[in-house]
Structures are given as structure tokens and as C-alpha cells.
mmCIF file of C-alpha atoms in Angstrom:
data_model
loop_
_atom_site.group_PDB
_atom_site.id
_atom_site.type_symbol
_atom_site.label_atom_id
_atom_site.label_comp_id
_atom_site.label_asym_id
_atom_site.label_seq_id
_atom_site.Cartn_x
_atom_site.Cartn_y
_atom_site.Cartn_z
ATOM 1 C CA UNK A 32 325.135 95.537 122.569
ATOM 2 C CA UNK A 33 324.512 98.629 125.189
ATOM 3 C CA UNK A 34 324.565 97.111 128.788
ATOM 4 C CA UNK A 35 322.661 99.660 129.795
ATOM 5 C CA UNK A 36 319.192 100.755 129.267
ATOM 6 C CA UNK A 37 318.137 104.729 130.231
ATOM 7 C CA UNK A 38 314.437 105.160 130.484
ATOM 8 C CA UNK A 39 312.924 108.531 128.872
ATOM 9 C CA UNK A 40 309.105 107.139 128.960
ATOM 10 C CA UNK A 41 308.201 105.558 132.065
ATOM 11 C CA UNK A 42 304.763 103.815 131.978
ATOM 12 C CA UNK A 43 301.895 105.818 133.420
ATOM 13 C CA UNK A 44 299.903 103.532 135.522
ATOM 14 C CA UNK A 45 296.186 104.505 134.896
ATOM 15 C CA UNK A 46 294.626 105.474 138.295
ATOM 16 C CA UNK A 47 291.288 106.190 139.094
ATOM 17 C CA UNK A 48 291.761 108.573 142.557
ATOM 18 C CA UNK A 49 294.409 111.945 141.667
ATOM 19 C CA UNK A 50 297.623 109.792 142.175
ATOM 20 C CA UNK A 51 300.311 110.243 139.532
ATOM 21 C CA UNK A 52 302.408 106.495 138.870
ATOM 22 C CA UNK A 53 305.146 106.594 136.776
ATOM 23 C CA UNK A 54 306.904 103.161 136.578
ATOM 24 C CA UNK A 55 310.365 103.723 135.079
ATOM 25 C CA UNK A 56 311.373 99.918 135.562
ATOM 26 C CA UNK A 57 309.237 96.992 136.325
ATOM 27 C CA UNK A 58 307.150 94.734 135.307
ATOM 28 C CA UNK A 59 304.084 96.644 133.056
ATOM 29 C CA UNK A 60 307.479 99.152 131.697
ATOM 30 C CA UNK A 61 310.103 96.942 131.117
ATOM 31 C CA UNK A 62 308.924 93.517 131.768
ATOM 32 C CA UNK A 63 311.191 93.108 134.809
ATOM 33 C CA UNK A 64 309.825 90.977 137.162
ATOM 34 C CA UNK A 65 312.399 91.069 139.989
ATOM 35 C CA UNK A 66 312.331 95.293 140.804
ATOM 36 C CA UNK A 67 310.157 97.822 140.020
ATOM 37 C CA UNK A 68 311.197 101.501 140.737
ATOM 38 C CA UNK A 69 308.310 104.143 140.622
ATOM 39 C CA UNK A 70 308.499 107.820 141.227
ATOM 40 C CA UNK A 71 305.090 109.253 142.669
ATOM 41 C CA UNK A 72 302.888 111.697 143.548
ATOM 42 C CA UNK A 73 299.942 111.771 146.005
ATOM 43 C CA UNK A 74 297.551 114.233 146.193
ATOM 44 C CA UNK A 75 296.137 115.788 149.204
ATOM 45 C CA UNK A 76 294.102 113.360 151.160
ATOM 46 C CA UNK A 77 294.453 110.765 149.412
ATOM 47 C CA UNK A 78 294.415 107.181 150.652
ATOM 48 C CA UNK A 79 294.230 103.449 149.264
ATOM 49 C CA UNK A 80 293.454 100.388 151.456
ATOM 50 C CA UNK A 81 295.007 97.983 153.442
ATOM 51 C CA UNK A 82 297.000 95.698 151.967
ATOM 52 C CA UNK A 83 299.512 92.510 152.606
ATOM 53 C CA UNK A 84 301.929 92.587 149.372
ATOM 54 C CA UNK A 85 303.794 89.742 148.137
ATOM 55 C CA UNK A 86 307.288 91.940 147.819
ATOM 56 C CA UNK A 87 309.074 94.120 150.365
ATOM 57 C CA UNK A 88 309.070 97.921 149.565
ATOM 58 C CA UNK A 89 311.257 101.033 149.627
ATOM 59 C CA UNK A 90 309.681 104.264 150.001
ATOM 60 C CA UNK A 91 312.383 107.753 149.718
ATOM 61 C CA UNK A 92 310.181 110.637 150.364
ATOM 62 C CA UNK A 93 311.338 113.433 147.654
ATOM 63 C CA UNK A 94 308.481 116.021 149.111
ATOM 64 C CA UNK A 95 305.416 116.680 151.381
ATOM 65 C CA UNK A 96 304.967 114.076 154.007
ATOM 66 C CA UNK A 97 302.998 110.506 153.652
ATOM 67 C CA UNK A 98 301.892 108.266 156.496
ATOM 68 C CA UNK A 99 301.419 104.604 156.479
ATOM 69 C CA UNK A 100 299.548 102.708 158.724
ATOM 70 C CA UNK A 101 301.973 99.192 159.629
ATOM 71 C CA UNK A 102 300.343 96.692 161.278
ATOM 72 C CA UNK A 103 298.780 98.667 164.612
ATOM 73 C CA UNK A 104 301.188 101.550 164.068
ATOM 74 C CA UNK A 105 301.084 104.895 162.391
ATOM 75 C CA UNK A 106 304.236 106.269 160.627
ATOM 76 C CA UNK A 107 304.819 109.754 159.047
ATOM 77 C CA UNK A 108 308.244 110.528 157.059
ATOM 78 C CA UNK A 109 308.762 113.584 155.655
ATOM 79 C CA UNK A 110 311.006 114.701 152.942
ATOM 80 C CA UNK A 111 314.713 112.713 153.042
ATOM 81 C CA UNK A 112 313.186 109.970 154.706
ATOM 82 C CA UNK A 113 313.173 106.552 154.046
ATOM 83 C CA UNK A 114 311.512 103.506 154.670
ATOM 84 C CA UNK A 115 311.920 99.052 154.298
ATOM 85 C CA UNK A 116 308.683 97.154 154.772
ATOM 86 C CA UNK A 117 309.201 93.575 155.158
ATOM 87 C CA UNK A 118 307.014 91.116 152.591
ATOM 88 C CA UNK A 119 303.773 89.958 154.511
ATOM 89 C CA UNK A 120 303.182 93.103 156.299
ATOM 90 C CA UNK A 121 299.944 94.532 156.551
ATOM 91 C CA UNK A 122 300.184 98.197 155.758
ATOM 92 C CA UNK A 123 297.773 101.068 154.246
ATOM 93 C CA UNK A 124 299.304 103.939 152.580
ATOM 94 C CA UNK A 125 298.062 107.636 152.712
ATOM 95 C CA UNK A 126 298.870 111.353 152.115
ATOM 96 C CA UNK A 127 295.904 113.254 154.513
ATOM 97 C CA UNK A 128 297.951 116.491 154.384
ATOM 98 C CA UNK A 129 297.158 119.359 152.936
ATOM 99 C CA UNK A 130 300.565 119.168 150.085
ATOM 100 C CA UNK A 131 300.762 116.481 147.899
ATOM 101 C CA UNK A 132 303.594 113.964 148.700
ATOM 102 C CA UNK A 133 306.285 113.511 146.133
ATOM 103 C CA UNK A 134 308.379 109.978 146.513
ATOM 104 C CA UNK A 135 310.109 107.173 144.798
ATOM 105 C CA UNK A 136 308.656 103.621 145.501
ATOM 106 C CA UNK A 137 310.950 100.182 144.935
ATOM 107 C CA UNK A 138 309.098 96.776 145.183
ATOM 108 C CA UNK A 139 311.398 93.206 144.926
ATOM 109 C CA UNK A 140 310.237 90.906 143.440
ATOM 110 C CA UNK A 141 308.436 94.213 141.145
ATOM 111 C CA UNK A 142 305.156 94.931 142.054
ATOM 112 C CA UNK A 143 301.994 93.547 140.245
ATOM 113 C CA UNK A 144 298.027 93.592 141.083
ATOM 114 C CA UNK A 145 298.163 90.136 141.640
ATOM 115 C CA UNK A 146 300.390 90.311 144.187
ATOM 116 C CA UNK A 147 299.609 93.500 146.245
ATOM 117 C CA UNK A 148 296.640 91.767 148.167
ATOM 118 C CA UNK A 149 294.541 94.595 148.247
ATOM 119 C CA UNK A 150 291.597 94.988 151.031
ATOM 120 C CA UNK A 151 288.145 96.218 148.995
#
């Protein structure tokens, strides 16, 4: 038996607003519940609300520049930047550039719906 496991089809996470999701490991690609590693691309101006996830997150930024929004603070990282944000932190992601942002997201435990606590 391999003990490894190379991923050639990520899962595409259906989205509804220009953002590309590509799940290589996780929970809805490999049934992995404790990581989920995602590379991604946001468009231009694109934003998603506030939330208070249930799983700290990684964020590399591969290209462009993406801001996030961390409590009362506003962060921007650009391209070989990196960022930790702590479980139970209030946080909004967003690209309102004009280039699409290009990065790799890892959630522990892996990220779900259910635990992203979304604000609609």
C-alpha cells in the first residue's frame, strides 16, 4: 500500500460570485476532516461576508493582493505574503483591486459550511 496520495483532480467548489475553489485535500475532496488545502482565485472586486469560522486559517498569497477585514482592522498582503488567523476571529475576506488575487488557503480542523459561520 502507497503511503502517499498525489492529487491530479482537486474538487471544484461550485460558487455562485467569479471565485475559482479548487480543494486539493479536505473534507468535500478527500474526506479529510482535520486540513483542507485550497488553491484560489478571486476576481476583481470581489468580496464575501463576515464571518467567525470554527478552524484557524493560512492564507500564502501566490498573486495580486487580497485584504481582509480582522476584527476592527484592515489587512492587505500582497504576493509572498502570508497570514495565521486564530479560530473565533471575526474576519471578512475581499479582493477590491483591479487584478484578481491568486492564493493558497489551509483551514485545521478542514473547512466546512457548517462551520464557517457566515454573516447573510
Amino acid at each position: 500500500m502507497k503511503k502517499y496520495f498525489i492529487q491530479n483532480k482537486p474538487f471544484i467548489v461550485p460558487t455562485t460570485d467569479g471565485k475559482l475553489i479548487e480543494e486539493h485535500h479536505g473534507k468535500a475532496s478527500t474526506g479529510n476532516n482535520d486540513i483542507s488545502i485550497a488553491h484560489m482565485v478571486a476576481p476583481p472586486n470581489w468580496s464575501e461576508p463576515f464571518q467567525t469560522p470554527d478552524f484557524e486559517e493560512y492564507t500564502y498569497i501566490i498573486k495580486g493582493k487580497k485584504q481582509f477585514v480582522i476584527e476592527d482592522e484592515t489587512i492587505i498582503l500582497e504576493a509572498g505574503q502570508s497570514i495565521k488567523i486564530e479560530r473565533n476571529t471575526r474576519v471578512q475576506y475581499s479582493n477590491p483591486f483591479d487584478e484578481s488575487c491568486e492564493y493558497i488557503a489551509i483551514c485545521k480542523p478542514a473547512f466546512s459550511i457548517e462551520n464557517v459561520n457566515r454573516e447573510y
